[in-house]
PDB file of C-alpha atoms in Angstrom:
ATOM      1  CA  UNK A   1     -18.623  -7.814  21.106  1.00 70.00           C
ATOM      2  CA  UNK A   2     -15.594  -5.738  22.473  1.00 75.00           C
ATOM      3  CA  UNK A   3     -13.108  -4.722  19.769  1.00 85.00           C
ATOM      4  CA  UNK A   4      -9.520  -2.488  19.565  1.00 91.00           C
ATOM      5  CA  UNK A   5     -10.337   1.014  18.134  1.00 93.00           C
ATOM      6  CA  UNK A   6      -7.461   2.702  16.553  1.00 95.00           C
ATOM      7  CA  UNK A   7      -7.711   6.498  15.321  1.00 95.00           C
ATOM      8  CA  UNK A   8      -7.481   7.786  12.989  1.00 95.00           C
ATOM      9  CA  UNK A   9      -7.952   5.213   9.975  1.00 92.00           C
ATOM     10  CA  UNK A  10      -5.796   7.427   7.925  1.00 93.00           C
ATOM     11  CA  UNK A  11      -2.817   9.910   8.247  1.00 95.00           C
ATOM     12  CA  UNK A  12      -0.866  12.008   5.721  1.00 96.00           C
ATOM     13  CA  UNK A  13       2.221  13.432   6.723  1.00 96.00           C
ATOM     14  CA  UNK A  14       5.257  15.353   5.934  1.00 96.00           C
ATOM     15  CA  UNK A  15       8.402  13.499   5.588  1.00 96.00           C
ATOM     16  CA  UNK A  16      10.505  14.853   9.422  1.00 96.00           C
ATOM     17  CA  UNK A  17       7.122  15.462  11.125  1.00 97.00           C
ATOM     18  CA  UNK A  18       5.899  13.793  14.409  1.00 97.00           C
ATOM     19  CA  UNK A  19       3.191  11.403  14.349  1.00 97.00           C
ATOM     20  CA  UNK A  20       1.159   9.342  17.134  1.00 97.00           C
ATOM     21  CA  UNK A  21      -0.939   6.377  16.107  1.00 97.00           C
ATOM     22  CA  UNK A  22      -3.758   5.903  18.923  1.00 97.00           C
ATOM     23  CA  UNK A  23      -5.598   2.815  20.302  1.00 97.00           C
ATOM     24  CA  UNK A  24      -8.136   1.661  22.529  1.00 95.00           C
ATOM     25  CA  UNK A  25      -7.371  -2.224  23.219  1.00 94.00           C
ATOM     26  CA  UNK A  26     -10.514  -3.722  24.841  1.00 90.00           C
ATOM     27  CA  UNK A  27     -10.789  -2.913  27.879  1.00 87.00           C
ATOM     28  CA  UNK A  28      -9.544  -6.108  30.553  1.00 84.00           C
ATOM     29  CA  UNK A  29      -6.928  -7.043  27.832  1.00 88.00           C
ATOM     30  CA  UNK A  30      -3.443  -6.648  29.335  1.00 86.00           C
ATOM     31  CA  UNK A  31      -0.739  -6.825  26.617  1.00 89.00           C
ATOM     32  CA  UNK A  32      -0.667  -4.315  24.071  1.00 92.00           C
ATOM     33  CA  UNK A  33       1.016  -5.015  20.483  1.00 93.00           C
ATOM     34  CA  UNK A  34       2.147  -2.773  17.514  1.00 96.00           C
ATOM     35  CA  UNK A  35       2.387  -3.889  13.669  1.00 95.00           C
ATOM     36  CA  UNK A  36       2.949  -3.126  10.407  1.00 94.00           C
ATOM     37  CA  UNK A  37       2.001  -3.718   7.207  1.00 90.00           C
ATOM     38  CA  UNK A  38       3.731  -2.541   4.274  1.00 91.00           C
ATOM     39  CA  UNK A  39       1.531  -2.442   1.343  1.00 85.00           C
ATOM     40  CA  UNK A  40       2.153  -5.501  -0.386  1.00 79.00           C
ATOM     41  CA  UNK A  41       3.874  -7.236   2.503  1.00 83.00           C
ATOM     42  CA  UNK A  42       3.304  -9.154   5.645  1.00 83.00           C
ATOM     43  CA  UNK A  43       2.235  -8.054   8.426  1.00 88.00           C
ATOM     44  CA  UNK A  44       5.552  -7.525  11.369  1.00 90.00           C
ATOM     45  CA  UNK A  45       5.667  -7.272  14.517  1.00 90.00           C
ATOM     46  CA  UNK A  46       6.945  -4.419  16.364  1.00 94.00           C
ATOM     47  CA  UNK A  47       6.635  -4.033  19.877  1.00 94.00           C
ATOM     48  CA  UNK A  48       4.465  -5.382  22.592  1.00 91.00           C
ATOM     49  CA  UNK A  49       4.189  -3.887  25.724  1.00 92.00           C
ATOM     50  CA  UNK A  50       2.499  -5.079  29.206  1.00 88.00           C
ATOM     51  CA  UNK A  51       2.581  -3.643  32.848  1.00 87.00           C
ATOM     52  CA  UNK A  52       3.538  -0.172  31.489  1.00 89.00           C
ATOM     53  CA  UNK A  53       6.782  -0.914  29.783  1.00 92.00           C
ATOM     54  CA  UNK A  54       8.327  -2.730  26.552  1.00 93.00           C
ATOM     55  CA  UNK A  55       8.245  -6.948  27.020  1.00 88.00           C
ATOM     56  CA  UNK A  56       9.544  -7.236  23.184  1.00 87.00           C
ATOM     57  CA  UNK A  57      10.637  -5.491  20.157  1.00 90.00           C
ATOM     58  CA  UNK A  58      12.044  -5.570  16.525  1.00 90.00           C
ATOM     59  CA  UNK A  59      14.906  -4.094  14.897  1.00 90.00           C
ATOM     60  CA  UNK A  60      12.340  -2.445  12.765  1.00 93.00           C
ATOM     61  CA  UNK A  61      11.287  -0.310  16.624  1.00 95.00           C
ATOM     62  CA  UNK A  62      14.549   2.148  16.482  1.00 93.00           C
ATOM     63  CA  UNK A  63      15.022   4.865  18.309  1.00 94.00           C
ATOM     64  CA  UNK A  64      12.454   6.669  15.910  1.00 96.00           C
ATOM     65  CA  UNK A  65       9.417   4.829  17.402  1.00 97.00           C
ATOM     66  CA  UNK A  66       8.015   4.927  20.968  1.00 97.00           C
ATOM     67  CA  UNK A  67       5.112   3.611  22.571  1.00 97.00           C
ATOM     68  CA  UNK A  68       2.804   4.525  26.287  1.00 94.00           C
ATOM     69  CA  UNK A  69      -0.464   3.983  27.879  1.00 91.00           C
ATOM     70  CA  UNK A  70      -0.993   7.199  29.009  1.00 85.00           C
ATOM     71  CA  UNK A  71      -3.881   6.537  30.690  1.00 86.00           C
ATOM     72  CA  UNK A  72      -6.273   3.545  31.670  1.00 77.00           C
ATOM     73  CA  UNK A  73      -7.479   3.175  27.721  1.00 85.00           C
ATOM     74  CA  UNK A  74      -5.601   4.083  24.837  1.00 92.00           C
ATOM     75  CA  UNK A  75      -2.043   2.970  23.614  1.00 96.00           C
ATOM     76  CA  UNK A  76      -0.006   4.731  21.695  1.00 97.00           C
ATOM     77  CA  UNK A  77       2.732   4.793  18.904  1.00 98.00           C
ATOM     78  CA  UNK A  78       4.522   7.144  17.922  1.00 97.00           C
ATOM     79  CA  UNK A  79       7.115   8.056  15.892  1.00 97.00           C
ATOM     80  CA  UNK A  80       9.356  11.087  15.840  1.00 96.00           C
ATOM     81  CA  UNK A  81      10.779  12.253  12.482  1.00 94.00           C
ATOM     82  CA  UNK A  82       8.767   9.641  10.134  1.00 96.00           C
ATOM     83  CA  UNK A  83      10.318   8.454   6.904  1.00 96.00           C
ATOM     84  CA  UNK A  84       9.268   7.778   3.685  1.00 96.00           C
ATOM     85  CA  UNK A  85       9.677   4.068   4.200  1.00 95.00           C
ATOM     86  CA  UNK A  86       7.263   4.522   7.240  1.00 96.00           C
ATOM     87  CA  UNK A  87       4.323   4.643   5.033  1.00 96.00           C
ATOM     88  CA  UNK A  88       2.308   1.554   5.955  1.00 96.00           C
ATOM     89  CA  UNK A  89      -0.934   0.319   7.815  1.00 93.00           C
ATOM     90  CA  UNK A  90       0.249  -0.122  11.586  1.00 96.00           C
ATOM     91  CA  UNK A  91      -2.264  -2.459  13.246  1.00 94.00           C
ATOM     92  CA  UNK A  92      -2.562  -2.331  17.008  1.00 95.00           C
ATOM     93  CA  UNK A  93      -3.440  -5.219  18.898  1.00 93.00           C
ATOM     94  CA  UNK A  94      -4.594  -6.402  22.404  1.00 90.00           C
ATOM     95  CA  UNK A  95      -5.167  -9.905  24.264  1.00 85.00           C
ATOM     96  CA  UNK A  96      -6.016 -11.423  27.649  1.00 79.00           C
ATOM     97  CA  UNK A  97      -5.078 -13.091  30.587  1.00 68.00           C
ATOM     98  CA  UNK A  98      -8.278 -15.228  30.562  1.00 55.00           C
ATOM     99  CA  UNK A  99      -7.252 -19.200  30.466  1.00 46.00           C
ATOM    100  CA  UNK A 100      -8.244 -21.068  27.327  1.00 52.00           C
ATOM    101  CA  UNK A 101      -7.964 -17.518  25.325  1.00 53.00           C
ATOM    102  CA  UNK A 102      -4.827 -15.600  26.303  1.00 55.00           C
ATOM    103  CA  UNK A 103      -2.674 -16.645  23.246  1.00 67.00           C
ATOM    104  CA  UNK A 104      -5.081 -14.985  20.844  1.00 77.00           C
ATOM    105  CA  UNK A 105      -4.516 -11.325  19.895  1.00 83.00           C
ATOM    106  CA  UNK A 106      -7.208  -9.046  18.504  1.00 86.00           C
ATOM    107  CA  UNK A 107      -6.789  -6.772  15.966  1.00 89.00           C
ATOM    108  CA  UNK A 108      -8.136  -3.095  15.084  1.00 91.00           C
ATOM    109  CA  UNK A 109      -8.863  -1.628  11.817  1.00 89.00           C
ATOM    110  CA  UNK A 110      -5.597   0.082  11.362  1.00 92.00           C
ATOM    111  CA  UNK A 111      -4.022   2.994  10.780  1.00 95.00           C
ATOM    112  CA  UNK A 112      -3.057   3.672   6.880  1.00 94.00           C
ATOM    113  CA  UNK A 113       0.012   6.352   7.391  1.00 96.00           C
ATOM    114  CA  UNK A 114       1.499   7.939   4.497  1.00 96.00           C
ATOM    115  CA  UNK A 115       4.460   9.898   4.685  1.00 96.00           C
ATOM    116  CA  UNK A 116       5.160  12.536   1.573  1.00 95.00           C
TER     117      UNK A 116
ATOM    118  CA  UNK B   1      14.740 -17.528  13.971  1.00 61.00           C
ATOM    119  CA  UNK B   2      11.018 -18.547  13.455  1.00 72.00           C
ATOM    120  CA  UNK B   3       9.533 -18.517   9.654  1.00 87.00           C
ATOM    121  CA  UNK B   4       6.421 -18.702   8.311  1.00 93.00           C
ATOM    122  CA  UNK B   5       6.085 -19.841   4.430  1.00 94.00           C
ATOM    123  CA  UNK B   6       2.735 -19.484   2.884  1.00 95.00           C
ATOM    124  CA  UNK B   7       3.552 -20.579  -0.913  1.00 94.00           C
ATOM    125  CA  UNK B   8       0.017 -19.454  -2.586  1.00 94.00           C
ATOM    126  CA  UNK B   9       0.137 -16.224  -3.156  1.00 93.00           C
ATOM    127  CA  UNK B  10      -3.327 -16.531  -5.214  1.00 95.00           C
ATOM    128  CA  UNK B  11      -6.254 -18.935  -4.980  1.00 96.00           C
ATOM    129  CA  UNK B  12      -9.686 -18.894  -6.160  1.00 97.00           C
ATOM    130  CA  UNK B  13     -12.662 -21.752  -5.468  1.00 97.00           C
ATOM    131  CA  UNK B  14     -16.469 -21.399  -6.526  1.00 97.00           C
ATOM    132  CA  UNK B  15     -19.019 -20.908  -4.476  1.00 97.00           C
ATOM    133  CA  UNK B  16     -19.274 -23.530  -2.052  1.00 97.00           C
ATOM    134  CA  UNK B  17     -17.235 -25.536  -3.236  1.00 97.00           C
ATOM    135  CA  UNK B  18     -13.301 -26.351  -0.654  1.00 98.00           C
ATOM    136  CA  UNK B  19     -10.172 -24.880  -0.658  1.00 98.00           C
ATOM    137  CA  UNK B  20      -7.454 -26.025   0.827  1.00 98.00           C
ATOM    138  CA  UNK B  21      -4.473 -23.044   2.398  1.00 98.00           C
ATOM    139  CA  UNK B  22      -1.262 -24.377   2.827  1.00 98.00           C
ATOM    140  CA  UNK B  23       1.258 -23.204   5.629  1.00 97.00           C
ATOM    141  CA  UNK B  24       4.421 -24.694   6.747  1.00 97.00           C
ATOM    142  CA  UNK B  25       6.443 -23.109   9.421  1.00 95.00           C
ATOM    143  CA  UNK B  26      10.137 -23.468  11.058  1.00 93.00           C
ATOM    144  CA  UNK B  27      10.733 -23.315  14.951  1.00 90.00           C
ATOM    145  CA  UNK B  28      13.100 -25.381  17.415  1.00 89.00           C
ATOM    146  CA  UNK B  29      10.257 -24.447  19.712  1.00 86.00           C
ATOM    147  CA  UNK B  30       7.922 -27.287  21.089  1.00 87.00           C
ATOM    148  CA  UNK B  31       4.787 -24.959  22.931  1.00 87.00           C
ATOM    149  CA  UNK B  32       3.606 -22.517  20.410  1.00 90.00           C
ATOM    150  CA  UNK B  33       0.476 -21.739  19.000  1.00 91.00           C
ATOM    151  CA  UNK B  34      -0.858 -21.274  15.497  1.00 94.00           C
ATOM    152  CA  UNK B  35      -3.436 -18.901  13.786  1.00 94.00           C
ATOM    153  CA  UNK B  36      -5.046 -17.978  10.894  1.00 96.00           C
ATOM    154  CA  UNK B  37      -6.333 -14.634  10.268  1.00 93.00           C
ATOM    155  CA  UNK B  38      -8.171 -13.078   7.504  1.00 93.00           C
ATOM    156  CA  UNK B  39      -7.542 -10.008   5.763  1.00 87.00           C
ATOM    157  CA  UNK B  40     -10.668  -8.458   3.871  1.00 84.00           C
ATOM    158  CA  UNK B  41     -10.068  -5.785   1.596  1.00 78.00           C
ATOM    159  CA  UNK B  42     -11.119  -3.355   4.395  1.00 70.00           C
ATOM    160  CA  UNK B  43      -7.611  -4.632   5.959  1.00 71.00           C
ATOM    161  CA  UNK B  44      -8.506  -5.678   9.434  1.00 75.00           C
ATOM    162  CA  UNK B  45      -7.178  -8.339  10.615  1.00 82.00           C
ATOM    163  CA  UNK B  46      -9.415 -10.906  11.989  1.00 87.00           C
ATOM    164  CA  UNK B  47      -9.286 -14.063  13.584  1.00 89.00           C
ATOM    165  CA  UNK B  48     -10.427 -17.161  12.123  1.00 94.00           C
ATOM    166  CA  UNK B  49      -9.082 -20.180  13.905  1.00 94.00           C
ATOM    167  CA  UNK B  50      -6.235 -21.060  16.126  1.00 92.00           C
ATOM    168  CA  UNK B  51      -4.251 -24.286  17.143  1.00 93.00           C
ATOM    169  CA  UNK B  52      -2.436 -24.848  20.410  1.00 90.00           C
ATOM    170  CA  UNK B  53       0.880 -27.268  19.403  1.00 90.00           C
ATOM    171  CA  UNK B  54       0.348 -29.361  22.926  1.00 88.00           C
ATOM    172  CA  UNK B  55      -3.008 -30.578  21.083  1.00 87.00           C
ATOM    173  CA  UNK B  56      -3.266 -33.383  18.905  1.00 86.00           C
ATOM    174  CA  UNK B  57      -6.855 -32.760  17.655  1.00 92.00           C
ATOM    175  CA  UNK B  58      -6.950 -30.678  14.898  1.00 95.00           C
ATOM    176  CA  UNK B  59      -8.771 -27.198  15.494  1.00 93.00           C
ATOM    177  CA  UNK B  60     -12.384 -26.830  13.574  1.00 94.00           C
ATOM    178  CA  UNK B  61     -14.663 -23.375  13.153  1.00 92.00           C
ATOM    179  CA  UNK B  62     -17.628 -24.141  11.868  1.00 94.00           C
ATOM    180  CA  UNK B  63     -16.751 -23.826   8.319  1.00 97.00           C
ATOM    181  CA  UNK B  64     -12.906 -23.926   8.641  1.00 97.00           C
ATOM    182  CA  UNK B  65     -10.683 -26.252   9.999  1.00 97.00           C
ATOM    183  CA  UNK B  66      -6.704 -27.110   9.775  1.00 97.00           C
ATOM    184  CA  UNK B  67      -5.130 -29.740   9.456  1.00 97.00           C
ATOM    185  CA  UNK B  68      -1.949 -29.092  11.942  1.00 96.00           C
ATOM    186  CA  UNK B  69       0.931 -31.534  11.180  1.00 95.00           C
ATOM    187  CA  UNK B  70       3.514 -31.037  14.054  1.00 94.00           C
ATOM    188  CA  UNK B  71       5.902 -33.167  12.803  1.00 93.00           C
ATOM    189  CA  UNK B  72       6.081 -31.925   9.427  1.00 95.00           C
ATOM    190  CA  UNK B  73       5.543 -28.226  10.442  1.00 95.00           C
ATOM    191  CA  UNK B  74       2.418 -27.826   8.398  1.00 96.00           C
ATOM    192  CA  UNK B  75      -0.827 -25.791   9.238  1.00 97.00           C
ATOM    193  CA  UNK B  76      -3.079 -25.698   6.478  1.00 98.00           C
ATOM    194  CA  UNK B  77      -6.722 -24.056   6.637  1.00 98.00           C
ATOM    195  CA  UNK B  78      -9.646 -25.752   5.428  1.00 98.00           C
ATOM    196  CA  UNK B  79     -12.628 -24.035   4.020  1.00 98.00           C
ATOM    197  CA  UNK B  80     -15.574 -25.154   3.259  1.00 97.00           C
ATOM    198  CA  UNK B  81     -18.793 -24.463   1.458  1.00 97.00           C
ATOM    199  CA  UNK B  82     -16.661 -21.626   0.333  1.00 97.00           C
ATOM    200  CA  UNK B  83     -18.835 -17.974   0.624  1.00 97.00           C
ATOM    201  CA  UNK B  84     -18.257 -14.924  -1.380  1.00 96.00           C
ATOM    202  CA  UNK B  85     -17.563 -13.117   1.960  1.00 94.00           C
ATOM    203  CA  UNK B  86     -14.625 -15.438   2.371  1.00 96.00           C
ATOM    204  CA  UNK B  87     -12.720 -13.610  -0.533  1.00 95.00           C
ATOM    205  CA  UNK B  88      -9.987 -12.029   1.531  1.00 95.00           C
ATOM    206  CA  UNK B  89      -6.172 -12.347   2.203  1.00 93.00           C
ATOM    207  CA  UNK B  90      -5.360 -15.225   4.668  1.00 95.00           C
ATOM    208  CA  UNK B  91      -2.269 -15.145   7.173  1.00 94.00           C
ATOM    209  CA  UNK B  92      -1.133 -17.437   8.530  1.00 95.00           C
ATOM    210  CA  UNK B  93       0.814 -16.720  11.825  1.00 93.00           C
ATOM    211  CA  UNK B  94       2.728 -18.575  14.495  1.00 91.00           C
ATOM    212  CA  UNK B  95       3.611 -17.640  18.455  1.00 87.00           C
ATOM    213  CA  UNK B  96       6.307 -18.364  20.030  1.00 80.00           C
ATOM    214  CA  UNK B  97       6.235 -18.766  24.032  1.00 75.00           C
ATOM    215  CA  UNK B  98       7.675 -15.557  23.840  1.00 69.00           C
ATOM    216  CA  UNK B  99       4.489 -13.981  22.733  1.00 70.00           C
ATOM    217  CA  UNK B 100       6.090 -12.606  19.745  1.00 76.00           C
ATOM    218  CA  UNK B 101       4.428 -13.220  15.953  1.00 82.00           C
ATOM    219  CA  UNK B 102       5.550 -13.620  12.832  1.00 88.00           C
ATOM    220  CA  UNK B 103       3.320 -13.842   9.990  1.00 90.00           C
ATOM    221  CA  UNK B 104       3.429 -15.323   6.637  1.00 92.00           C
ATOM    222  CA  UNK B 105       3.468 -13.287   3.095  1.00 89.00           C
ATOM    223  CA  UNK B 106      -0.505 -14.485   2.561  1.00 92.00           C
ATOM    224  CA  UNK B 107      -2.567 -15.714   0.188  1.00 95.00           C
ATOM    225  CA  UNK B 108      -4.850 -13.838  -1.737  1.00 95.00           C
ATOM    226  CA  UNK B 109      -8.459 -16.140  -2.261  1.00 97.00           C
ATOM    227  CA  UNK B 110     -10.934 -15.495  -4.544  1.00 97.00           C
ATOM    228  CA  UNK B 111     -14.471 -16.892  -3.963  1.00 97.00           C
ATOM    229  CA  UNK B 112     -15.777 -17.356  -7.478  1.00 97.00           C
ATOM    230  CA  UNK B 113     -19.473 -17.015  -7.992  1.00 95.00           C
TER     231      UNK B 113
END
């Protein structure tokens, strides 16, 4: 069965440093979704994105945060000077076009990023 | 605004026995949908059932169901013949015609052996 990939599972960084959070949606899926989870927390949404550009996204998706499909397969986040409040699993999602199933969004596995 | 209020934030059940998840949810919306996902200590997220709001009949996966109460705004998840692989965190979510999310603060469940 298809599934999102998302690379790696975990990231330490320095507080100011660049990251980029990658996924692989499956493959004939057509809107693209980033998440996170602070530990603890629920899960929120930040951005979705379809036909190359941003559809929706949440105050928490500032100027920090950006997101492309730089190529036929993966989708990426990422975000530019991280913070210490950026530490969190960000969950990547995908979903279809396909009648009867579009509404449903798959997950990956996560990324756990923690910023020092 | 749409809300999502999940007010377990801890159940247990023994082995196959039921459990019952309770989720109530605000919207002025009238075409949404509904979902539960589960959250295993691995942290993906994974689907377990979904509800369309145009549809009366109430959603069933083998051994889940919900019991979707538009009027009152209520989504709760059935589960039964509970497993010990069912011990997990369970969101509930809701989507708006928008295509946006929100999720609920979970409920941690506890399958008892």
């Amino acid at each position: 069965e298809p599934e999102v990939t998302q690379t790696p599972s975990h990231q330490v960084t320095q507080m100011g440093q660049e990251v980029i959070l990658r996924c692989v949606p499956i493959s004939n899926h057509l809107y693209f979704y980033w998440y996170r989870q602070i530990l603890g927390q629920k899960v929120e949404f930040l951005v979705s994105f379809y036909n190359n550009e941003i559809s929706e996204k949440s105050e928490i998706f500032d100027d920090q945060f950006s997101v492309e499909r730089p190529d036929g397969s993966n989708f990426t986040l990422k975000i530019r000077s991280t913070k210490l409040e950026d530490s969190a699993m960000y969950f990547c999602a995908s979903r279809d076009r396909l009648a009867g199933s579009q509404e449903t969004q798959y997950f990956g596995p996560g990324t756990r990023l923690l910023v020092l | 605004a749409q809300t999502v209020t999940q007010s377990q934030p801890e159940m247990s059940v023994q082995e196959a026995e039921t459990v019952t998840l309770s989720c109530t949810y605000d919207t002025s919306e009238n075409n949404y949908y509904l979902f539960w996902y589960k959250q295993p200590p691995s942290r993906q997220m994974i689907l377990v059932i979904r509800q369309e709001a145009y549809k009366q009949q109430n959603a069933t996966e083998n051994r889940f169901s919900v019991n979707f109460q538009k009027a009152a705004k209520s989504f709760s998840l059935k589960i039964s013949d509970s497993q010990l692989g069912d011990t997990a965190m369970y969101f509930c979510a809701f989507m708006n015609p928008g295509n946006q999310f929100y999720f609920g603060t979970g409920t941690s469940l506890t399958v008892i052996p």
